[in-house]
Amino acid sequence: MPEYQLIASEDRDINDGENYKKTILPTNKNILRKNLFKIISSIILLILFVLIYICLNKHNNKNINKNSNNFMTYNATINNELKTTKKKEVPHAPEVSPMEIENFLLKHHSNPSLWFHGQLINYVWRENEETKNVTNQIVMDIPFECGKIIFEHGFLCKYIRMCKALV
């Protein structure tokens, strides 16, 4: 429990024990140390984040300047042609997959990035007997007596009733 220093109010007598004005003055050294430690650690973290931010900005700016200097020699038409060819190659780019299987994918598959993404999806959705049983049970619990798509079935029933009423 923190220690309090009692200060007498100006309008009351010092001897009146109930009417002292209580002010919280942290006289406990442990509380001061904890607060000081929190302040110092937060300042150190702030300095580290600022340094990391500055270093990343310098690194990114250097890379941007290097890349922009390489493209300064080309004229505008070549730049536009490069952009269009790069856009066409993006879906077929082997850079999406690991470099070890790039040659194999280029020889045996027409769209290596699509194959690689499919393999990732298969890995994430890997099925075993337990997951197959659970999904089959969920599908079996769905009532398909009225038709696979309930909205279409209901719409057709209303349409047939309206036609019968008109005839």
mmCIF file of C-alpha atoms in Angstrom, residues 10 12 51-52 104 109 114 130 153:
data_model
loop_
_atom_site.group_PDB
_atom_site.id
_atom_site.type_symbol
_atom_site.label_atom_id
_atom_site.label_comp_id
_atom_site.label_asym_id
_atom_site.label_seq_id
_atom_site.Cartn_x
_atom_site.Cartn_y
_atom_site.Cartn_z
ATOM 1 C CA GLU A 10 -5.678 25.720 5.773
ATOM 2 C CA ARG A 12 -9.009 23.359 9.739
ATOM 3 C CA LEU A 51 16.401 4.484 -35.743
ATOM 4 C CA ILE A 52 14.888 1.476 -37.518
ATOM 5 C CA PHE A 104 10.845 -28.198 -63.699
ATOM 6 C CA HIS A 109 3.438 -26.964 -66.611
ATOM 7 C CA LEU A 114 -1.129 -21.280 -60.806
ATOM 8 C CA GLU A 130 -11.394 -37.395 -40.308
ATOM 9 C CA HIS A 153 -37.443 -23.737 -56.046
#
